[in-house]
CSV table of C-alpha atoms (C1' of nucleotides) in Angstrom, one decimal:
chain,number,residue,atom,x,y,z
A,20,MET,CA,15.0,23.1,-13.4
A,21,THR,CA,13.4,21.3,-10.4
A,22,ILE,CA,11.1,18.4,-10.7
A,23,ARG,CA,8.0,18.9,-8.6
A,24,ALA,CA,6.1,15.9,-7.8
A,25,ALA,CA,3.8,14.5,-5.0
A,26,ALA,CA,4.0,11.4,-3.5
A,27,ASP,CA,1.0,9.8,-1.6
A,28,GLY,CA,0.0,6.3,0.1
A,29,SER,CA,-3.4,4.8,0.7
A,30,ALA,CA,-4.7,1.6,2.9
A,31,LEU,CA,-8.2,1.1,3.1
A,32,GLY,CA,-9.2,0.1,6.3
A,33,ASN,CA,-5.2,0.2,7.4
A,34,PRO,CA,-3.9,-2.2,7.3
A,35,GLY,CA,-5.9,-3.4,4.1
A,36,PRO,CA,-5.9,-3.4,0.2
A,37,ALA,CA,-3.1,-0.3,0.0
A,38,GLY,CA,-2.2,1.7,-2.9
A,39,TRP,CA,0.8,4.2,-3.5
A,40,ALA,CA,1.5,7.3,-6.5
A,41,TRP,CA,3.9,9.9,-7.2
A,42,TYR,CA,2.3,12.4,-9.7
A,43,VAL,CA,4.2,15.5,-11.8
A,44,ASP,CA,1.6,16.1,-14.0
A,45,ASP,CA,-1.1,14.3,-16.3
A,46,ASP,CA,1.7,12.4,-18.7
A,47,ARG,CA,4.0,11.8,-15.6
A,48,TRP,CA,2.7,9.8,-12.8
A,49,ALA,CA,2.6,6.1,-11.6
A,50,ALA,CA,0.5,4.2,-8.6
A,51,GLY,CA,0.9,0.6,-7.5
A,52,GLY,CA,-0.3,-1.3,-4.6
A,53,TRP,CA,-1.2,-4.8,-3.0
A,54,PRO,CA,-3.5,-6.4,-1.6
A,55,ARG,CA,-3.0,-5.8,2.3
A,56,ASN,CA,-0.4,-3.7,3.6
A,57,THR,CA,-0.3,-0.2,5.9
A,58,ASN,CA,-0.9,3.4,5.5
A,59,ASN,CA,2.7,4.0,5.9
A,60,VAL,CA,4.4,1.2,3.6
A,61,GLY,CA,2.1,3.3,1.0
A,62,GLU,CA,4.1,6.6,1.6
A,63,LEU,CA,7.4,5.6,1.6
A,64,THR,CA,6.8,3.1,-1.2
A,65,ALA,CA,5.7,6.4,-3.6
A,66,VAL,CA,8.5,8.2,-2.4
A,67,LEU,CA,10.7,5.3,-3.4
A,68,GLU,CA,9.2,5.0,-6.7
A,69,LEU,CA,9.3,8.6,-7.2
A,70,LEU,CA,13.3,8.3,-6.7
A,71,ARG,CA,13.8,5.9,-8.9
A,72,ALA,CA,11.9,6.9,-12.0
A,73,THR,CA,13.7,9.8,-11.7
A,74,ALA,CA,16.9,8.4,-11.1
A,75,ASP,CA,18.6,9.4,-14.4
A,76,GLU,CA,17.4,13.2,-14.2
A,77,ASP,CA,19.9,16.1,-13.3
A,78,ASP,CA,17.1,18.4,-12.3
A,79,ASP,CA,17.1,18.6,-8.9
A,80,LEU,CA,13.6,17.1,-6.8
A,81,LEU,CA,11.4,18.9,-4.6
A,82,ILE,CA,8.7,15.9,-3.1
A,83,LEU,CA,5.5,17.1,-1.8
A,84,CYS,CA,4.1,14.7,0.9
A,85,ASP,CA,1.7,15.2,3.6
A,86,SER,CA,3.6,12.4,5.6
A,87,GLN,CA,5.7,13.7,8.5
A,88,TYR,CA,6.4,9.9,8.8
A,89,ALA,CA,8.0,9.4,5.3
A,90,ILE,CA,9.6,12.9,5.5
A,91,LYS,CA,11.0,12.5,8.6
A,92,ALA,CA,12.1,8.8,8.1
A,93,CYS,CA,14.2,10.0,4.8
A,94,THR,CA,15.8,13.6,6.2
A,95,GLU,CA,15.7,13.2,10.0
A,96,TRP,CA,15.7,9.9,11.4
A,97,MET,CA,17.6,8.0,8.8
A,98,ALA,CA,21.5,8.9,10.1
A,99,GLY,CA,19.9,8.1,13.8
A,100,TRP,CA,18.9,4.7,12.6
A,101,LYS,CA,21.7,3.5,10.9
A,102,ARG,CA,24.0,4.6,13.6
A,103,LYS,CA,22.3,2.6,16.3
A,104,GLY,CA,21.7,-0.6,13.9
A,105,TRP,CA,18.2,0.3,13.1
A,106,ARG,CA,16.6,0.9,16.6
A,107,LYS,CA,14.2,3.2,17.4
A,108,ALA,CA,14.3,5.7,20.3
A,109,ASP,CA,12.7,3.1,22.7
A,110,GLY,CA,15.4,0.3,21.4
A,111,LYS,CA,13.0,-1.8,19.7
A,112,PRO,CA,13.5,-2.4,15.8
A,113,VAL,CA,12.6,0.1,13.1
A,114,MET,CA,9.8,-0.8,11.2
A,115,ASN,CA,9.1,-1.3,7.6
A,116,VAL,CA,13.4,-1.2,7.3
A,117,GLU,CA,13.7,-2.7,4.2
A,118,ILE,CA,12.1,0.0,2.3
A,119,ILE,CA,13.7,2.6,4.3
A,120,LYS,CA,17.1,1.1,3.6
A,121,GLU,CA,16.2,0.9,-0.3
A,122,LEU,CA,15.2,5.0,0.5
A,123,ASP,CA,18.3,5.3,1.8
A,124,GLU,CA,20.3,4.0,-1.0
A,125,ALA,CA,18.1,5.7,-3.6
A,126,LEU,CA,19.0,9.1,-2.0
A,127,GLN,CA,22.8,8.9,-2.5
A,128,GLY,CA,24.0,11.7,-4.6
A,129,ARG,CA,20.5,13.2,-5.2
A,130,ARG,CA,19.4,16.5,-4.7
A,131,VAL,CA,16.4,15.9,-2.8
A,132,THR,CA,14.0,18.5,-0.8
A,133,PHE,CA,10.8,17.4,0.6
A,134,GLU,CA,7.9,19.7,1.4
A,135,TRP,CA,5.3,18.7,3.8
A,136,VAL,CA,1.7,19.4,3.0
A,137,ARG,CA,-0.9,19.2,5.0
A,138,GLY,CA,-3.7,16.5,3.8
A,139,HIS,CA,-7.3,17.4,2.8
A,140,VAL,CA,-6.7,20.8,2.2
A,141,GLY,CA,-7.1,20.6,-1.5
A,142,HIS,CA,-3.5,20.9,-2.6
A,143,VAL,CA,-3.6,20.1,-6.6
A,144,MET,CA,-0.8,17.9,-6.7
A,145,ASN,CA,-1.3,16.2,-3.3
A,146,GLU,CA,-4.5,15.7,-4.7
A,147,ALA,CA,-3.6,14.2,-7.6
A,148,ALA,CA,-1.4,11.6,-5.8
A,149,ASP,CA,-3.9,10.8,-3.2
A,150,ILE,CA,-6.8,9.8,-5.8
A,151,ARG,CA,-4.3,7.8,-7.7
A,152,ALA,CA,-3.1,6.0,-5.1
A,153,ARG,CA,-6.4,5.2,-3.6
A,154,THR,CA,-7.5,4.1,-6.8
A,155,ALA,CA,-5.0,1.6,-6.8
A,156,ALA,CA,-5.9,0.4,-3.3
A,157,GLU,CA,-9.6,0.3,-4.5
A,158,ALA,CA,-8.6,-1.5,-7.5
A,159,TYR,CA,-6.9,-4.2,-5.4
A,160,GLN,CA,-9.9,-4.7,-3.1
A,161,ALA,CA,-11.7,-5.3,-6.3
A,162,ARG,CA,-9.1,-7.3,-7.9
A,163,LYS,CA,-9.4,-5.1,-10.8
A,164,PRO,CA,-6.6,-4.2,-13.0
A,165,VAL,CA,-4.6,-1.1,-11.6
A,166,PRO,CA,-4.6,1.7,-13.4
A,167,SER,CA,-0.2,2.3,-13.4
A,168,GLY,CA,0.0,5.6,-15.4
A,169,PRO,CA,2.4,6.3,-18.0
A,170,GLY,CA,5.6,6.6,-15.3
A,171,TRP,CA,8.2,8.6,-16.3
A,172,PRO,CA,9.0,9.4,-20.0
A,173,GLY,CA,11.6,6.2,-21.6
A,174,LYS,CA,11.3,4.1,-18.0
A,175,PRO,CA,9.7,1.2,-18.1
A,176,VAL,CA,6.9,1.1,-15.3
A,177,THR,CA,7.9,-0.5,-11.9
A,178,THR,CA,7.9,-4.3,-11.2
A,179,VAL,CA,4.5,-4.1,-9.3
A,180,SER,CA,2.6,-2.0,-11.5
A,181,ALA,CA,3.8,-4.0,-14.6
A,182,GLU,CA,2.8,-7.2,-12.3
A,183,ALA,CA,-0.7,-5.7,-12.2
A,184,ALA,CA,-0.9,-4.8,-15.7
A,185,ALA,CA,-0.1,-8.1,-17.3
A,186,ALA,CA,-2.7,-9.3,-15.3
A,187,PRO,CA,-5.6,-10.5,-17.8
A,188,VAL,CA,-8.0,-8.2,-17.8
A,189,GLU,CA,-11.8,-9.1,-17.4
A,190,PRO,CA,-13.4,-9.6,-20.7
A,191,PRO,CA,-16.3,-6.9,-21.0
A,192,ALA,CA,-19.8,-8.8,-20.2
A,193,LEU,CA,-21.0,-9.9,-23.7
A,194,PHE,CA,-24.7,-8.4,-23.8
B,3,MET,CA,-16.6,-3.9,53.1
B,4,THR,CA,-13.6,-2.9,50.9
B,5,ILE,CA,-13.7,0.1,49.1
B,6,ARG,CA,-12.6,-0.1,45.7
B,7,ALA,CA,-11.4,2.9,43.7
B,8,ALA,CA,-9.5,4.0,40.9
B,9,ALA,CA,-6.6,7.0,41.0
B,10,ASP,CA,-4.8,8.2,38.1
B,11,GLY,CA,-3.2,11.8,36.6
B,12,SER,CA,-2.5,13.2,33.8
B,13,ALA,CA,0.0,16.2,32.2
B,14,LEU,CA,-0.4,17.6,28.8
B,15,GLY,CA,2.8,17.8,27.0
B,16,ASN,CA,4.7,16.3,30.4
B,17,PRO,CA,5.5,18.3,31.9
B,18,GLY,CA,2.2,20.6,31.7
B,19,PRO,CA,-1.4,21.3,32.5
B,20,ALA,CA,-1.9,18.6,34.7
B,21,GLY,CA,-4.6,17.0,36.8
B,22,TRP,CA,-5.3,14.2,39.2
B,23,ALA,CA,-8.9,12.3,39.9
B,24,TRP,CA,-9.8,9.4,42.3
B,25,TYR,CA,-13.1,7.7,41.2
B,26,VAL,CA,-15.6,5.2,43.2
B,27,ASP,CA,-18.7,5.7,41.6
B,28,ASP,CA,-20.4,8.8,39.9
B,29,ASP,CA,-21.5,10.2,43.5
B,30,ARG,CA,-17.9,9.6,44.9
B,31,TRP,CA,-15.2,11.1,42.7
B,32,ALA,CA,-13.0,14.1,43.0
B,33,ALA,CA,-10.3,15.8,40.8
B,34,GLY,CA,-7.9,18.8,40.6
B,35,GLY,CA,-5.0,19.8,39.1
B,36,TRP,CA,-2.4,22.7,38.4
B,37,PRO,CA,-1.1,25.1,35.3
B,38,ARG,CA,1.8,23.1,35.3
B,39,ASN,CA,3.0,19.8,36.5
B,40,THR,CA,4.9,16.2,35.7
B,41,ASN,CA,2.7,12.9,35.0
B,42,ASN,CA,4.0,11.4,38.4
B,43,VAL,CA,3.1,14.0,40.4
B,44,GLY,CA,-0.3,13.6,39.0
B,45,GLU,CA,-0.5,9.6,39.9
B,46,LEU,CA,0.8,10.1,43.6
B,47,THR,CA,-1.5,13.3,44.6
B,48,ALA,CA,-4.2,10.8,42.9
B,49,VAL,CA,-3.7,8.3,45.3
B,50,LEU,CA,-3.1,11.1,48.4
B,51,GLU,CA,-6.2,12.6,47.8
B,52,LEU,CA,-8.1,9.1,47.8
B,53,LEU,CA,-6.6,8.4,51.3
B,54,ARG,CA,-7.7,11.7,52.4
B,55,ALA,CA,-10.9,11.8,51.4
B,56,THR,CA,-11.4,8.0,53.0
B,57,ALA,CA,-9.4,9.1,56.0
B,58,ASP,CA,-12.5,8.2,58.3
B,59,GLU,CA,-13.7,5.0,57.0
B,60,ASP,CA,-13.3,1.8,58.7
B,61,ASP,CA,-13.4,-0.3,55.6
B,62,ASP,CA,-10.4,-1.5,54.0
B,63,LEU,CA,-9.5,0.0,50.7
B,64,LEU,CA,-8.5,-1.4,47.4
B,65,ILE,CA,-6.9,1.3,45.1
B,66,LEU,CA,-6.5,0.6,41.3
B,67,CYS,CA,-3.9,2.3,40.0
B,68,ASP,CA,-1.9,2.0,36.2
B,69,SER,CA,1.2,3.8,37.8
B,70,GLN,CA,4.1,1.3,39.0
B,71,TYR,CA,5.7,4.2,40.2
B,72,ALA,CA,2.9,5.0,42.1
B,73,ILE,CA,2.5,1.9,43.4
B,74,LYS,CA,5.8,0.9,44.4
B,75,ALA,CA,6.6,4.3,45.8
B,76,CYS,CA,3.8,3.0,48.7
B,77,THR,CA,4.6,-0.3,48.6
B,78,GLU,CA,8.3,-1.1,47.8
B,79,TRP,CA,10.6,1.9,48.1
B,80,MET,CA,8.8,4.0,50.8
B,81,ALA,CA,10.5,2.2,54.0
B,82,GLY,CA,14.3,2.0,52.5
B,83,TRP,CA,14.1,5.6,51.3
B,84,LYS,CA,13.1,6.7,55.0
B,85,ARG,CA,15.6,4.2,56.0
B,86,LYS,CA,18.4,6.0,53.9
B,87,GLY,CA,17.4,9.3,54.3
B,88,TRP,CA,15.4,10.0,51.3
B,89,ARG,CA,18.2,9.1,48.9
B,90,LYS,CA,17.5,6.8,45.7
B,91,ALA,CA,19.7,3.6,45.0
B,92,ASP,CA,22.1,6.1,43.3
B,93,GLY,CA,22.6,7.9,46.4
B,94,LYS,CA,20.7,11.4,44.9
B,95,PRO,CA,17.4,12.5,46.5
B,96,VAL,CA,14.2,11.4,46.0
B,97,MET,CA,12.0,13.3,43.7
B,98,ASN,CA,8.7,14.2,44.7
B,99,VAL,CA,9.7,13.9,48.4
B,100,GLU,CA,7.4,16.1,50.1
B,101,ILE,CA,4.2,14.3,48.4
B,102,ILE,CA,5.6,11.1,48.9
B,103,LYS,CA,6.0,11.8,53.1
B,104,GLU,CA,2.4,12.9,53.0
B,105,LEU,CA,1.8,9.7,51.3
B,106,ASP,CA,3.5,7.8,54.0
B,107,GLU,CA,1.5,9.6,56.8
B,108,ALA,CA,-1.5,9.1,55.3
B,109,LEU,CA,-1.0,5.4,54.9
B,110,GLN,CA,-0.3,5.0,58.9
B,111,GLY,CA,-2.9,2.5,60.1
B,112,ARG,CA,-5.0,2.1,57.0
B,113,ARG,CA,-5.6,-1.0,55.4
B,114,VAL,CA,-4.6,-0.3,51.7
B,115,THR,CA,-4.2,-2.8,48.7
B,116,PHE,CA,-2.9,-1.4,45.7
B,117,GLU,CA,-3.3,-3.2,42.4
B,118,TRP,CA,-1.9,-2.5,39.3
B,119,VAL,CA,-4.1,-2.1,36.3
B,120,ARG,CA,-2.5,-1.9,32.5
B,121,GLY,CA,-3.7,1.4,31.0
B,122,HIS,CA,-5.8,1.8,27.9
B,123,VAL,CA,-7.2,-1.5,28.0
B,124,GLY,CA,-10.8,-0.2,29.0
B,125,HIS,CA,-10.9,-1.2,32.4
B,126,VAL,CA,-13.8,0.6,33.6
B,127,MET,CA,-12.8,2.4,36.8
B,128,ASN,CA,-9.9,3.1,35.5
B,129,GLU,CA,-11.1,5.1,32.6
B,130,ALA,CA,-13.1,6.6,34.9
B,131,ALA,CA,-10.5,8.5,36.9
B,132,ASP,CA,-8.4,8.6,33.6
B,133,ILE,CA,-10.9,10.9,32.1
B,134,ARG,CA,-11.7,13.0,35.2
B,135,ALA,CA,-7.9,13.5,35.5
B,136,ARG,CA,-7.7,14.7,31.9
B,137,THR,CA,-10.7,16.9,32.0
B,138,ALA,CA,-9.0,18.3,34.9
B,139,ALA,CA,-5.7,19.1,33.2
B,140,GLU,CA,-7.6,20.5,29.9
B,141,ALA,CA,-9.6,22.9,32.5
B,142,TYR,CA,-6.3,24.4,33.6
B,143,GLN,CA,-4.9,24.6,29.9
B,144,ALA,CA,-8.2,26.5,29.4
B,145,ARG,CA,-8.2,28.5,32.4
B,146,LYS,CA,-11.5,27.4,32.8
B,147,PRO,CA,-12.9,26.1,35.9
B,148,VAL,CA,-12.0,22.6,37.2
B,149,PRO,CA,-14.9,20.0,37.6
B,150,SER,CA,-13.7,19.1,41.1
B,151,GLY,CA,-16.4,16.5,41.5
B,152,PRO,CA,-18.4,15.7,44.9
B,153,GLY,CA,-15.8,14.5,46.6
B,154,TRP,CA,-16.2,11.5,49.7
B,155,PRO,CA,-19.8,11.9,51.5
B,156,GLY,CA,-20.0,14.4,54.3
B,157,LYS,CA,-16.2,15.4,53.5
B,158,PRO,CA,-15.2,19.0,52.1
B,159,VAL,CA,-13.4,19.1,48.8
B,160,THR,CA,-9.7,19.2,48.7
B,161,THR,CA,-7.7,22.2,48.9
B,162,VAL,CA,-6.9,22.5,45.4
B,163,SER,CA,-9.9,21.7,44.0
B,164,ALA,CA,-11.8,24.2,46.6
B,165,GLU,CA,-9.6,27.0,45.4
B,166,ALA,CA,-10.1,26.2,41.8
B,167,ALA,CA,-13.9,26.0,42.5
B,168,ALA,CA,-13.6,29.2,44.3
B,169,ALA,CA,-12.3,30.9,41.3
B,170,PRO,CA,-14.5,33.8,39.5
B,171,VAL,CA,-16.1,31.8,36.8
B,172,GLU,CA,-16.4,33.6,33.4
B,173,PRO,CA,-19.6,35.5,33.3
B,174,PRO,CA,-21.9,34.8,30.2
B,175,ALA,CA,-21.0,37.5,27.6
B,176,LEU,CA,-24.4,39.7,27.8
B,177,PHE,CA,-24.3,40.5,23.9
C,16,A,C1',20.0,-2.2,30.7
C,17,G,C1',14.5,-2.7,32.4
C,18,A,C1',9.5,-1.3,33.6
C,19,C,C1',4.9,1.9,34.0
C,20,A,C1',2.9,6.1,33.0
C,21,C,C1',2.4,10.8,30.5
C,22,C,C1',1.9,12.5,26.4
C,23,U,C1',3.5,15.4,21.2
C,24,U,C1',3.3,14.7,15.6
C,25,G,C1',1.2,13.0,11.2
C,26,U,C1',-1.1,10.2,8.1
C,27,C,C1',-4.6,6.0,7.0
C,28,G,C1',-8.9,5.1,7.6
C,29,A,C1',-14.1,2.6,9.7
D,3,DT,C1',-17.1,9.5,17.6
D,4,DC,C1',-13.8,5.6,17.1
D,5,DG,C1',-8.8,2.7,15.9
D,6,DA,C1',-4.6,1.4,13.1
D,7,DC,C1',0.4,2.8,11.6
D,8,DA,C1',4.6,5.2,12.7
D,9,DA,C1',8.2,8.4,15.0
D,10,DG,C1',9.8,11.4,18.8
D,11,DG,C1',10.3,13.2,23.7
D,12,DT,C1',9.9,13.6,29.5
D,13,DG,C1',8.5,11.8,34.1
D,14,DT,C1',10.4,8.6,37.5
D,15,DC,C1',12.4,4.1,39.7
D,16,DT,C1',15.5,0.0,40.2
RNA sequence: AGACACCUUGUCGA
DNA sequence: TCGACAAGGTGTCT
């Protein structure tokens, strides 16, 4: 079997309140975010969290993603960056290098395929991830609890989301 | 009086459909291009066409330009290239040497100053030249008539632009 | 190795 | 319509 999952990020104002999400089905998804971050960190983190959530599975993993930046970072550019000391073509340092190194590690030994899906064309799974990432960003913007999702069966939710979920919930207004 | 003018070039895809433009004010500007050329030929040609358009004027000429290549070709490198038989520092032939020789000739006896302006910072005259050069390149890409501009008062428009303007215009579809 | 310019692609938004 | 976040490349010179 192949696990088919969508990953997406969101950043209101970019940079601004930001979110990430991965989605397999309504029973298997996760989301999180930050008070302020970039769209691309959201995109990378969505992929990274998906890889970690499925790290114990034996199945192949197909990642649907609308960010060529995230896809090519993992599939095309990573090798060259490592070889050249995490420098890009113009000699300047690669951005978001910490997350990218974690992605490199998380990809080791995995059978992962990326499929680019164009954004905003009504792709069902991409939209499911998109709305959850945006909802997370909006929750951070409003300083409200973040719907972090069920996660993967038998796996604890991620650190970031767990912290957010553990945050005290605003009590309902009495009357 | 000093004539203050901006010169700029554009090349879609570089090399690709390309344009040049110079701009003094909305009543004095010109543009042209080619189906395929380089960004640097566009930059050089913009300066050359400006020099030719203003060749009969007695005023000083201040050329605003964002290309250090074009500026230094005219002000720093030209003398050494001539002396060494149009060879670069590495001994190889200077590129675009025909245009550069025409620039050398057009600069003889002129009081010309170049001022470098950084691109994309909202400099008004640079942007006016930039948009006209890009519009010319886009016209060549779309095989549509090129807006060649009014030119300099009393001066015929340049050869390239005149040819483009003389090209048969697509007649409106008669339904 | 450096500089300037020209772009190409995708996303995130206002 | 506009900008930010990210990457890739070519055109040219010193």
